[in-house]
JSON list of C-alpha atoms in Angstrom, two decimals:
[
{"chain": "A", "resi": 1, "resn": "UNK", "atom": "CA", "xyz": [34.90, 12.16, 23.19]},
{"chain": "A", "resi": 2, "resn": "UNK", "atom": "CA", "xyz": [31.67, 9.87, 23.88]},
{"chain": "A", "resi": 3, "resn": "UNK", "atom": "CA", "xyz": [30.29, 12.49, 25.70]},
{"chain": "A", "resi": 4, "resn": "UNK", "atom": "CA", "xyz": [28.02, 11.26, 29.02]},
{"chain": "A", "resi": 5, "resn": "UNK", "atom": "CA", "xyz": [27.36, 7.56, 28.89]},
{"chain": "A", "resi": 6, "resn": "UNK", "atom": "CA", "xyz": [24.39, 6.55, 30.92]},
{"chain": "A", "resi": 7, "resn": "UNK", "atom": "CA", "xyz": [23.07, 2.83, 31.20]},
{"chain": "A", "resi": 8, "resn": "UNK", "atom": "CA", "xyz": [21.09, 0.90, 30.92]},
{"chain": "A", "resi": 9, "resn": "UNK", "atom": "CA", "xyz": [19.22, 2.51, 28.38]},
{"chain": "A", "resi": 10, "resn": "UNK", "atom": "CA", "xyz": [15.99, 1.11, 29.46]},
{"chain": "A", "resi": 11, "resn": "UNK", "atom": "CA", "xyz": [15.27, -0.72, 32.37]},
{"chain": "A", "resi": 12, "resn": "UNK", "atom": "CA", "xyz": [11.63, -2.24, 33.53]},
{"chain": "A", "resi": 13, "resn": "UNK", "atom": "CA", "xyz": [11.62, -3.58, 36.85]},
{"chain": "A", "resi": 14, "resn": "UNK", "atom": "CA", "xyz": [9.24, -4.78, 39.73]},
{"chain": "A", "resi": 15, "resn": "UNK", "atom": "CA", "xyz": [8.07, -2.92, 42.54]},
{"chain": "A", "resi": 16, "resn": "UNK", "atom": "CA", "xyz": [9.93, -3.43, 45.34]},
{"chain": "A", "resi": 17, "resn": "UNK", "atom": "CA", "xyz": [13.57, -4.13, 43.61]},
{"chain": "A", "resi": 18, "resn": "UNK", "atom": "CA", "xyz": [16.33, -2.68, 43.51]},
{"chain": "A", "resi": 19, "resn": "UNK", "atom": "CA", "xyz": [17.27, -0.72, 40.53]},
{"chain": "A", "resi": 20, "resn": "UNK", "atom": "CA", "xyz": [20.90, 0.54, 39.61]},
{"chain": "A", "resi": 21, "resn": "UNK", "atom": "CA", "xyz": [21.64, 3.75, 37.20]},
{"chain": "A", "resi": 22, "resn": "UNK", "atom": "CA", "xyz": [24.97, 4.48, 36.38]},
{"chain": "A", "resi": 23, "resn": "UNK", "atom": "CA", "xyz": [27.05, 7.41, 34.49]},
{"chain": "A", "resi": 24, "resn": "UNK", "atom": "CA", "xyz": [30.47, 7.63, 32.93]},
{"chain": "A", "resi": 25, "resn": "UNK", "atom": "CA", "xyz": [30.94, 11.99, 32.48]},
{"chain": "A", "resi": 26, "resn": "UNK", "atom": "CA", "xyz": [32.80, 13.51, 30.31]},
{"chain": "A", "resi": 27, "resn": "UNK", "atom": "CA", "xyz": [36.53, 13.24, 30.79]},
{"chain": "A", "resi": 28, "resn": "UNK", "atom": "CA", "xyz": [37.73, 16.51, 33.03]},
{"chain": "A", "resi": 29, "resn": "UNK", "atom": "CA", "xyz": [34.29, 17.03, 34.06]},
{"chain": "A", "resi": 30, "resn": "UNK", "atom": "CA", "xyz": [33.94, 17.83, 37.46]},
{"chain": "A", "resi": 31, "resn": "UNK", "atom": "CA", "xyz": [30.96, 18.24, 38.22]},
{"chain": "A", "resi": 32, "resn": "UNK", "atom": "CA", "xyz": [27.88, 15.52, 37.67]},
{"chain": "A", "resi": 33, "resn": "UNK", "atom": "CA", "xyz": [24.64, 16.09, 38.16]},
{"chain": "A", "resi": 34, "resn": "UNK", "atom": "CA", "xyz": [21.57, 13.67, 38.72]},
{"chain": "A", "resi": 35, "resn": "UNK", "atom": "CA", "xyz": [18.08, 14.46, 36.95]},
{"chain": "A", "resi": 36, "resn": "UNK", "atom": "CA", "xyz": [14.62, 13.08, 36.34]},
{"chain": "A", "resi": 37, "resn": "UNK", "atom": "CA", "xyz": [12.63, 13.96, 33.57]},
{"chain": "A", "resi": 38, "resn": "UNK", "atom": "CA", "xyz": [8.50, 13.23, 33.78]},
{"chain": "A", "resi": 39, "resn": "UNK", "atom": "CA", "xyz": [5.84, 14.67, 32.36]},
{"chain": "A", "resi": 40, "resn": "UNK", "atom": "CA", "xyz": [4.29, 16.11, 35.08]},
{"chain": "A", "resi": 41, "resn": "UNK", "atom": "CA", "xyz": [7.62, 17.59, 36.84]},
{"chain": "A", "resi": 42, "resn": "UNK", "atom": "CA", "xyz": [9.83, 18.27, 34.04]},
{"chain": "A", "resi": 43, "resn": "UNK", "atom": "CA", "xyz": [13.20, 18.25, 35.00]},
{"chain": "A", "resi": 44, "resn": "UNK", "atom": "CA", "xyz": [14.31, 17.30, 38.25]},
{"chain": "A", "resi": 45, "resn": "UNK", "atom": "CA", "xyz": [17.82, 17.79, 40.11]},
{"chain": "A", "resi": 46, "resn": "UNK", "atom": "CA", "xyz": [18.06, 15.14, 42.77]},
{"chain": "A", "resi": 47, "resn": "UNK", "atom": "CA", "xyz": [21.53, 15.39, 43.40]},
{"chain": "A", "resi": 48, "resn": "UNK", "atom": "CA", "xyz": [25.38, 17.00, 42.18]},
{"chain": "A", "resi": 49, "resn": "UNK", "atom": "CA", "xyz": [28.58, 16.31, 42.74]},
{"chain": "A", "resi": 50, "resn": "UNK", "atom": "CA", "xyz": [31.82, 18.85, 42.34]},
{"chain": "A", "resi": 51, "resn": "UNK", "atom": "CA", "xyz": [34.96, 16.68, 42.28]},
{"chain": "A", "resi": 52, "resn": "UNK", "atom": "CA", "xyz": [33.00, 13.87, 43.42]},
{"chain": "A", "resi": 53, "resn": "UNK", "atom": "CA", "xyz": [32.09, 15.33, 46.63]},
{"chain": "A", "resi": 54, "resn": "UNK", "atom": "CA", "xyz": [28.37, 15.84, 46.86]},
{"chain": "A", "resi": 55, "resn": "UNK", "atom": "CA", "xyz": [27.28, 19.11, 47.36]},
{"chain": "A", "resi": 56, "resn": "UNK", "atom": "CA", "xyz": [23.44, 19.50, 47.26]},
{"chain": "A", "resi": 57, "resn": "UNK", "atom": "CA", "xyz": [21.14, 16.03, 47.65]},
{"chain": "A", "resi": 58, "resn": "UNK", "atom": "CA", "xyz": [18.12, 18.04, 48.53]},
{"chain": "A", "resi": 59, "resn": "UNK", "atom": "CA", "xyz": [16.30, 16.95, 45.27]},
{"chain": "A", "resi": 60, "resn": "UNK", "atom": "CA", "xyz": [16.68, 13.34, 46.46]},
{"chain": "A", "resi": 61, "resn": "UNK", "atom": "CA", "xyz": [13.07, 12.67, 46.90]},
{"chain": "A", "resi": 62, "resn": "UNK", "atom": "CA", "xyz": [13.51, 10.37, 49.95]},
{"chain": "A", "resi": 63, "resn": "UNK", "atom": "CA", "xyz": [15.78, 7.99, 51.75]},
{"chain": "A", "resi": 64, "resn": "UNK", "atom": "CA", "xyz": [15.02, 4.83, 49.40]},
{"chain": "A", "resi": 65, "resn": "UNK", "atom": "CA", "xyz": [17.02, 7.02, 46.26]},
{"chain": "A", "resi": 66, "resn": "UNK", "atom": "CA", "xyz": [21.08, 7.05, 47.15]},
{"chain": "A", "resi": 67, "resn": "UNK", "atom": "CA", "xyz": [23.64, 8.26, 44.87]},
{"chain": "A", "resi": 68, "resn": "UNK", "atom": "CA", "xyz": [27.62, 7.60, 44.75]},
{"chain": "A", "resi": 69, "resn": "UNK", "atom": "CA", "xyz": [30.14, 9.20, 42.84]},
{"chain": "A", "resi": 70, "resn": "UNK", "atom": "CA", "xyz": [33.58, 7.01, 43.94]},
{"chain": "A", "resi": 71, "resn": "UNK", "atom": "CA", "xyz": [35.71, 8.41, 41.79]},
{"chain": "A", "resi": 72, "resn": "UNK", "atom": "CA", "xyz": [35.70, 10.70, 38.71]},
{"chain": "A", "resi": 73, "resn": "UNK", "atom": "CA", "xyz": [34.64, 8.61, 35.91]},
{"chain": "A", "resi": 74, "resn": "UNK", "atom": "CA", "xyz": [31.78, 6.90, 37.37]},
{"chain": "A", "resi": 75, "resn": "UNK", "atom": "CA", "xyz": [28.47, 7.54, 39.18]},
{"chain": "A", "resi": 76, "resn": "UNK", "atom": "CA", "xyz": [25.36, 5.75, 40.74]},
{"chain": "A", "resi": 77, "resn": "UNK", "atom": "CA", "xyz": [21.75, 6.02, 41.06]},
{"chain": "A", "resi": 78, "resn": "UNK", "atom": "CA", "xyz": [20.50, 3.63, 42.91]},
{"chain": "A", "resi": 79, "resn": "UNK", "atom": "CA", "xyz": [16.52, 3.43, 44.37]},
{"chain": "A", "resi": 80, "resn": "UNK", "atom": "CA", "xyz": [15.62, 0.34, 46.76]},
{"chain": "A", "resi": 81, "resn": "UNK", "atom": "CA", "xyz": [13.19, -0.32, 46.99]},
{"chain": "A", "resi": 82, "resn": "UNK", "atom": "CA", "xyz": [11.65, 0.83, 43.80]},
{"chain": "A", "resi": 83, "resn": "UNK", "atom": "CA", "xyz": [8.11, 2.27, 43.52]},
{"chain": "A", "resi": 84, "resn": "UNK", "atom": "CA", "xyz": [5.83, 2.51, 40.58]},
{"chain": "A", "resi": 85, "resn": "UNK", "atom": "CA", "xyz": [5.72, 6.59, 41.03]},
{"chain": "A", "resi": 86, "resn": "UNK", "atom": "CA", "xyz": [9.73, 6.45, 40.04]},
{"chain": "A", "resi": 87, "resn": "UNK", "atom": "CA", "xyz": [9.09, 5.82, 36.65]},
{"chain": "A", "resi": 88, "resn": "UNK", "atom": "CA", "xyz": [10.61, 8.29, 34.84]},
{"chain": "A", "resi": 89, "resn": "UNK", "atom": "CA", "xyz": [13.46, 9.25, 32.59]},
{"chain": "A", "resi": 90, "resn": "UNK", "atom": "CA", "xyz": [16.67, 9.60, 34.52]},
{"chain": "A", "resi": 91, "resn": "UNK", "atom": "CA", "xyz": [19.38, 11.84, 33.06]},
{"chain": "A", "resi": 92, "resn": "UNK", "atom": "CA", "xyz": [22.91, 12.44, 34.06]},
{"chain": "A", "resi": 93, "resn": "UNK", "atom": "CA", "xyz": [25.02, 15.59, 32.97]},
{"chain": "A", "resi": 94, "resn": "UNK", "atom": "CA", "xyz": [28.05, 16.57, 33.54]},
{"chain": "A", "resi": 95, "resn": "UNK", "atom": "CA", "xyz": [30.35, 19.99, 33.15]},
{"chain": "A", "resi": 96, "resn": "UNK", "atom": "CA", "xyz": [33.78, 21.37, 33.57]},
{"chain": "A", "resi": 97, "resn": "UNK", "atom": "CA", "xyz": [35.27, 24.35, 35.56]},
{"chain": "A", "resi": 98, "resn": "UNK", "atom": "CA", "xyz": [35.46, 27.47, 33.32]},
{"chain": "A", "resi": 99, "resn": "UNK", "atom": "CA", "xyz": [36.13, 28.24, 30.77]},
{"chain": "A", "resi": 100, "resn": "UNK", "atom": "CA", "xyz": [34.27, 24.74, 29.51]},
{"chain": "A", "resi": 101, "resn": "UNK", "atom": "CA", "xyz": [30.94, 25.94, 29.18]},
{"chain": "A", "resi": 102, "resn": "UNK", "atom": "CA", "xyz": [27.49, 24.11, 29.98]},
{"chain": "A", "resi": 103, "resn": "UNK", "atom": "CA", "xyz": [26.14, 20.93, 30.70]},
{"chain": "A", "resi": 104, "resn": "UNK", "atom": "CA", "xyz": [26.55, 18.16, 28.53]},
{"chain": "A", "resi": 105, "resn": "UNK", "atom": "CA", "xyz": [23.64, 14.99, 29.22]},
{"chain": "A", "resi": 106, "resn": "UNK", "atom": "CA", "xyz": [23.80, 11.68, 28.64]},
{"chain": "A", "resi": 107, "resn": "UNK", "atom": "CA", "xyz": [20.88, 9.90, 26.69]},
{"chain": "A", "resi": 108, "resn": "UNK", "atom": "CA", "xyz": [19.08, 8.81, 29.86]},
{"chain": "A", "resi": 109, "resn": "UNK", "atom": "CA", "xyz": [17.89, 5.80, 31.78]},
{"chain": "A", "resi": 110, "resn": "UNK", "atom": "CA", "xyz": [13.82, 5.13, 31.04]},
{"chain": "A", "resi": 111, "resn": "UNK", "atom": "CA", "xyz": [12.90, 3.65, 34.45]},
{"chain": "A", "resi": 112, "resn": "UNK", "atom": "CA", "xyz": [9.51, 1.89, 34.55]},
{"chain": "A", "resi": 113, "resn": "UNK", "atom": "CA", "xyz": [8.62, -0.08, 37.61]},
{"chain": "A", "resi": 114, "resn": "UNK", "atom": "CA", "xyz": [5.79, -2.63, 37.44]},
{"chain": "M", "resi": 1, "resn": "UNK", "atom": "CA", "xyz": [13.45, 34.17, 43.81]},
{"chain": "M", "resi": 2, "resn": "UNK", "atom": "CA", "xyz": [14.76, 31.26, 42.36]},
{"chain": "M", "resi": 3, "resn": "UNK", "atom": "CA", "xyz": [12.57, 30.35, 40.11]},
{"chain": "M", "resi": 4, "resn": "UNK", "atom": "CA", "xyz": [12.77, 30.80, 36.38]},
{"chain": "M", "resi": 5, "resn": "UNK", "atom": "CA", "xyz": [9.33, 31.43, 34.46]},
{"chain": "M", "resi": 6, "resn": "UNK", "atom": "CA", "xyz": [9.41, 30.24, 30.72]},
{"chain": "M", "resi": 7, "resn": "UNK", "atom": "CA", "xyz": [6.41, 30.97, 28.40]},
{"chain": "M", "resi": 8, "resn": "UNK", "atom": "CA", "xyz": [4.58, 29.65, 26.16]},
{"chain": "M", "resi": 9, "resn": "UNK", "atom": "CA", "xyz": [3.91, 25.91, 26.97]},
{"chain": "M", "resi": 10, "resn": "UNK", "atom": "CA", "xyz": [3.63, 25.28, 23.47]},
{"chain": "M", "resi": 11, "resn": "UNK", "atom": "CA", "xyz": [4.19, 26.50, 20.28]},
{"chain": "M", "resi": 12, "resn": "UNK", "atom": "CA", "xyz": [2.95, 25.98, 16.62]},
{"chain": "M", "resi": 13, "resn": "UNK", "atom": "CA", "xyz": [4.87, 28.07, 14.20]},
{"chain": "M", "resi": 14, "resn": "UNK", "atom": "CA", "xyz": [4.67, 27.69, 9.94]},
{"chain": "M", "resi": 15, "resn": "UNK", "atom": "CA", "xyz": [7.97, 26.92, 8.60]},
{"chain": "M", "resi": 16, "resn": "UNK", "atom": "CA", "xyz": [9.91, 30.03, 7.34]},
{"chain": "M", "resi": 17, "resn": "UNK", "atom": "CA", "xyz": [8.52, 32.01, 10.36]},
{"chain": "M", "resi": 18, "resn": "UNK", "atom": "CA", "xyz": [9.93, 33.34, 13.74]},
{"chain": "M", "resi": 19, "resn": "UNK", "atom": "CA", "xyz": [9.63, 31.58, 16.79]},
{"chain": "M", "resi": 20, "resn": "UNK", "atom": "CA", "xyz": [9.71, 33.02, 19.91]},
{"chain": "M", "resi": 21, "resn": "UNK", "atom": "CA", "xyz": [10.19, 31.99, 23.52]},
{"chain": "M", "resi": 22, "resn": "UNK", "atom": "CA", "xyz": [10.23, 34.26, 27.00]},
{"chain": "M", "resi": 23, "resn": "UNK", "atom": "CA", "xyz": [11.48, 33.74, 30.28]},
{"chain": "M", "resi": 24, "resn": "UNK", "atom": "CA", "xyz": [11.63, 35.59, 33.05]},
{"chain": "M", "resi": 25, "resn": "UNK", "atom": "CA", "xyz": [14.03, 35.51, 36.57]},
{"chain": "M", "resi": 26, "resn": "UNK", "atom": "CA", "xyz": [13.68, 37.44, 39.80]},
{"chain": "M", "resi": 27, "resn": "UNK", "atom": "CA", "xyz": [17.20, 36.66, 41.53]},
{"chain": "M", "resi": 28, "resn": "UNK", "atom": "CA", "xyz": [19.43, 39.49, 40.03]},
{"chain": "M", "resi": 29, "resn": "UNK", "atom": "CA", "xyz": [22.55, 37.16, 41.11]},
{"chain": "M", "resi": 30, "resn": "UNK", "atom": "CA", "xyz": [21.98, 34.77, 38.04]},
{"chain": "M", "resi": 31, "resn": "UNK", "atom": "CA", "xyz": [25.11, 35.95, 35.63]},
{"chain": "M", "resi": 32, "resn": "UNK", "atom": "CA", "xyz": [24.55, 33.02, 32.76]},
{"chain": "M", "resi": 33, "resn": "UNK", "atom": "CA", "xyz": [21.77, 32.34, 30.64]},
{"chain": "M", "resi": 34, "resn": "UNK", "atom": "CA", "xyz": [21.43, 29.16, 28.48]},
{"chain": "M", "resi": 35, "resn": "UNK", "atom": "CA", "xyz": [18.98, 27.62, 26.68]},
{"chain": "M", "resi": 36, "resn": "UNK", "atom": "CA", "xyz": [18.89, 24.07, 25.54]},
{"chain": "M", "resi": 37, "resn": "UNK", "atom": "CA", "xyz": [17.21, 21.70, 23.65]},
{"chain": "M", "resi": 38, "resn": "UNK", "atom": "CA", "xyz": [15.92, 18.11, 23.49]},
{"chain": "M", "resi": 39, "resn": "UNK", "atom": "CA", "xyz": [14.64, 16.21, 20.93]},
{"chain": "M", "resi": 40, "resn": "UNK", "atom": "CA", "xyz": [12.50, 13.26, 21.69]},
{"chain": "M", "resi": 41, "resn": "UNK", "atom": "CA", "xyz": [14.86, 9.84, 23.34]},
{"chain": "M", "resi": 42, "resn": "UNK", "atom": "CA", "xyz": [17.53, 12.78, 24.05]},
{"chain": "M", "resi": 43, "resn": "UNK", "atom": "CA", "xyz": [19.16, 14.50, 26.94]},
{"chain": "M", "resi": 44, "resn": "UNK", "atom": "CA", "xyz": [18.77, 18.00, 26.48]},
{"chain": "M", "resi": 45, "resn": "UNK", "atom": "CA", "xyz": [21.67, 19.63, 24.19]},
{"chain": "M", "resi": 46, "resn": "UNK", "atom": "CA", "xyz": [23.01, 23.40, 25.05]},
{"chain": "M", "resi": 47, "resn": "UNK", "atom": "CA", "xyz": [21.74, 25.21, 21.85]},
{"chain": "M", "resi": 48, "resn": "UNK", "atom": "CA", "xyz": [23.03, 29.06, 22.89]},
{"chain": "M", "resi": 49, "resn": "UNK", "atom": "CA", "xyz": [24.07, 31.45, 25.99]},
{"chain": "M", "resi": 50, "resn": "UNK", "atom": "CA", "xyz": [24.67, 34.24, 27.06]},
{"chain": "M", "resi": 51, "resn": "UNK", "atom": "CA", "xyz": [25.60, 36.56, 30.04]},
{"chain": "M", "resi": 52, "resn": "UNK", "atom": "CA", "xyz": [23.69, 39.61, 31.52]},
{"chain": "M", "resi": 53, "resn": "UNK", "atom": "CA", "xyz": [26.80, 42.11, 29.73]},
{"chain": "M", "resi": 54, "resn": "UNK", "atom": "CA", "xyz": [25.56, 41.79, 26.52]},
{"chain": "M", "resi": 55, "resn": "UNK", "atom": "CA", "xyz": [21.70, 42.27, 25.43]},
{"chain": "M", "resi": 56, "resn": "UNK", "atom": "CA", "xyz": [22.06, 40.16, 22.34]},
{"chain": "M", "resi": 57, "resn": "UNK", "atom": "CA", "xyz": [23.87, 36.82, 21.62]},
{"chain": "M", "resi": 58, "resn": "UNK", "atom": "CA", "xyz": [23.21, 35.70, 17.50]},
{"chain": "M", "resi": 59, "resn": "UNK", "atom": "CA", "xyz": [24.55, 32.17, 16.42]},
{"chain": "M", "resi": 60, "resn": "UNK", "atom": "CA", "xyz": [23.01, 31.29, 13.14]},
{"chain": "M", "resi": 61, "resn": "UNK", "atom": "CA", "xyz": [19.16, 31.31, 13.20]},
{"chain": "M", "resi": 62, "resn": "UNK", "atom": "CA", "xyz": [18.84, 31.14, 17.24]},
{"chain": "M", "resi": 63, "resn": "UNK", "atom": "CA", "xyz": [19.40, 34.78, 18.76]},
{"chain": "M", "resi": 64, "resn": "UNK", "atom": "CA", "xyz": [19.01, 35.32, 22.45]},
{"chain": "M", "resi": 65, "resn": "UNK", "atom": "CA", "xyz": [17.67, 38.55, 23.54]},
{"chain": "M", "resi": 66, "resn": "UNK", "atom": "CA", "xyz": [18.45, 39.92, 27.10]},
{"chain": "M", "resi": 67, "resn": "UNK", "atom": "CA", "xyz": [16.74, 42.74, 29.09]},
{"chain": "M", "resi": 68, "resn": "UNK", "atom": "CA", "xyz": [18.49, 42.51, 32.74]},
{"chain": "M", "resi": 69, "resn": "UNK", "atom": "CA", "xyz": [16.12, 45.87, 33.70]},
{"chain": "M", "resi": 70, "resn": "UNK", "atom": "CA", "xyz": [13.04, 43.43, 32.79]},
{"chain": "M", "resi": 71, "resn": "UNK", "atom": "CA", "xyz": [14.97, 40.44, 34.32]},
{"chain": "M", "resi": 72, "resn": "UNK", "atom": "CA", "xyz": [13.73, 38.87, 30.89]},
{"chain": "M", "resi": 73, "resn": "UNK", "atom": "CA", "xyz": [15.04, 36.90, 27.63]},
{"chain": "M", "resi": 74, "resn": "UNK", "atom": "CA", "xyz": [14.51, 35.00, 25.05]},
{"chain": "M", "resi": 75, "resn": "UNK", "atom": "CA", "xyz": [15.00, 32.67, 22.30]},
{"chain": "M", "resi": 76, "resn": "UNK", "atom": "CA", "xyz": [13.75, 33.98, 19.02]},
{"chain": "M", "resi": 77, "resn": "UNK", "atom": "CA", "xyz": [14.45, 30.93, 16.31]},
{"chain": "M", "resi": 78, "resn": "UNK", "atom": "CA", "xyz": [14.36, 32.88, 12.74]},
{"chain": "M", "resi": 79, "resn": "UNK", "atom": "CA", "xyz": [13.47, 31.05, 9.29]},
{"chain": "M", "resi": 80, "resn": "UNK", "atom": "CA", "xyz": [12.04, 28.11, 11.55]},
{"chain": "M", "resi": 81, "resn": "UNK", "atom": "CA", "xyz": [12.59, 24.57, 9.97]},
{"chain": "M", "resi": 82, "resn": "UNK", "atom": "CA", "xyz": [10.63, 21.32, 10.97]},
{"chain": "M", "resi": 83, "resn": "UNK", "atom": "CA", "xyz": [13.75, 20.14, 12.11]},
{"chain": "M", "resi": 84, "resn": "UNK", "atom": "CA", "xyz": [13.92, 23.06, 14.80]},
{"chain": "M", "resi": 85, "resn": "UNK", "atom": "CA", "xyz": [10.44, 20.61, 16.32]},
{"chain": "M", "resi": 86, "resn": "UNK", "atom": "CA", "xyz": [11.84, 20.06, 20.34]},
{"chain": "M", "resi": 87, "resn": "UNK", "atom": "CA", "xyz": [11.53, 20.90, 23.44]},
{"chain": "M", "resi": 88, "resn": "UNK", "atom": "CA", "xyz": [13.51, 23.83, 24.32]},
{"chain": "M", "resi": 89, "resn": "UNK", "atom": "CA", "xyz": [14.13, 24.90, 28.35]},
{"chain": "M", "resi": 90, "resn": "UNK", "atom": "CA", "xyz": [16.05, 28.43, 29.29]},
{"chain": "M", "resi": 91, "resn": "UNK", "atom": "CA", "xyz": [17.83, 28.18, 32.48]},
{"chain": "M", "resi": 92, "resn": "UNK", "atom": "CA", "xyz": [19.72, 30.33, 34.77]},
{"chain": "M", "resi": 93, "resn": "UNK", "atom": "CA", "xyz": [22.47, 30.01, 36.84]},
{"chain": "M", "resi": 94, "resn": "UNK", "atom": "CA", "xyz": [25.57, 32.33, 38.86]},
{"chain": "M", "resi": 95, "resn": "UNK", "atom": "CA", "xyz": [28.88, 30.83, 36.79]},
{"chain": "M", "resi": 96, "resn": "UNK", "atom": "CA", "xyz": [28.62, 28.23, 33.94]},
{"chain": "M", "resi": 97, "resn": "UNK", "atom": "CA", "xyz": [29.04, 25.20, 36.17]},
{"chain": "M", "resi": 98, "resn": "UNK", "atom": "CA", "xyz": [26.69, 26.22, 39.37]},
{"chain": "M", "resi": 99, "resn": "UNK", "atom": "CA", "xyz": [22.91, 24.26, 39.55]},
{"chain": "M", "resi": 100, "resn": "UNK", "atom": "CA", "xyz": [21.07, 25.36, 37.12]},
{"chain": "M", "resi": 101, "resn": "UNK", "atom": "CA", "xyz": [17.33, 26.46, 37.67]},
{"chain": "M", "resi": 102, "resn": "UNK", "atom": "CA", "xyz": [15.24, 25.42, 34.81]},
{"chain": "M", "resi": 103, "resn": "UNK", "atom": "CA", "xyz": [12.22, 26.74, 32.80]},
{"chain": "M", "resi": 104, "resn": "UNK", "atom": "CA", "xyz": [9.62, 24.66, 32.87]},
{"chain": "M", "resi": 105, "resn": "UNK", "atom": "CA", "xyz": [10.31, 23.97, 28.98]},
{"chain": "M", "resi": 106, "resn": "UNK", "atom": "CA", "xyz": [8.11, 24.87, 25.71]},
{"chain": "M", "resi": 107, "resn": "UNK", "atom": "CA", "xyz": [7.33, 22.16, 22.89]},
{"chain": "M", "resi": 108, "resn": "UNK", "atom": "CA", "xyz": [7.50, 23.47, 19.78]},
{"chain": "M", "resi": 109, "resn": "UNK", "atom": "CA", "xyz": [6.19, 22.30, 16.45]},
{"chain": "M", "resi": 110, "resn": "UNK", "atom": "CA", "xyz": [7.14, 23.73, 12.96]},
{"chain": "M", "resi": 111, "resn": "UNK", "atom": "CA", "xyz": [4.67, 22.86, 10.57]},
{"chain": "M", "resi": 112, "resn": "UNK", "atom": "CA", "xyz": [5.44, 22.56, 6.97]}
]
């Protein structure tokens, strides 16, 4: 297995566009799980889904950040317009329903906006 | 209550020595402990877990030690190697697969 596939790997942008993250879990995963990583926060949820549905958004730090899961292999992040403040690394994980144990992450998204 | 409390920040230990890392829950529902950890460009990997029915959980030189009277554990890394140099972040959750709440994570550095 390729375990979580995030991309793009790195992604510099300008303030005010629209940025796209996106995240391939691990087959018979069901549940995926949106984080940002920063220095000053640590790690962030901002949203998860279980069997694509999402359950708990409440991370999402406000309406410009919207996330999409439209089927089981594939998942958006998507901020519009982007600010400098959501630089960050972005990480997605996924997991299975017991017994498959823990939370396996992708490599991350570094987001700097300009 | 739902907050998990990891200490210390940071961490220098000499290589060949113990490292150890606390954390500390209130909510008495959390039934699975994990810890993982990241390495610099890296997601964070699951390194070792454990649930509240055992007090100790031993895979190779990472042991977790749990006191569910304290509402503590931790990570004790024996015969520390620079390669064990990471991040490492306990977290606690009720199942495997429910939102975990995260420590706020300790960098530690094994010097040579």
């Amino acid at each position: 297995d390729a375990g979580v596939i995030q991309s793009p790997r790195h992604e510099v942008t300008e303030m005010g566009q629209e940025v796209t993250l996106r995240c391939k879990p691990i087959s018979g995963h069901n549940s995926l799980f949106w984080y940002r990583q920063t220095m000053m926060r640590g790690l962030e949820l901002l949203i998860y889904f279980n069997n694509n549905v999402p359950i708990d958004d409440s991370g999402m730090p406000e309406d410009r950040f919207s996330a999409k899961m439209p089927n089981a292999s594939f998942s958006t992040l998507k901020i519009q317009p982007s600010e400098p403040r959501d630089s960050a690394v972005y990480f997605c994980a996924s997991t299975g329903p017991p017994p498959l144990w823990g939370y396996t992450f992708g490599s991350g998204t570094r987001l700097t906006v300009v | 209550q739902q907050q998990v409390k990891q200490s210390p920040q940071s961490l220098i230990v000499q290589k060949g020595g113990i490292s150890i890392i606390n954390c500390a829950y209130e909510n008495t529902a959390f039934d699975y402990f994990p810890w993982y950890q990241q390495f610099p460009g890296k997601g964070p990997a699951l390194l070792i877990a454990i649930r509240p029915d055992v007090s100790e959980k031993k895979e190779g030189r990472f042991t977790i030690s749990f006191n569910k009277s304290a509402k503590q554990f931790s990570l004790h890394i024996m015969d520390s190697q620079p390669g064990d140099s990471a991040t490492y972040f306990c977290a606690a959750s009720r199942g495997s697969n429910y939102q975990l709440i995260w420590g706020a994570g300790t960098k530690l550095i094994i010097k040579p």
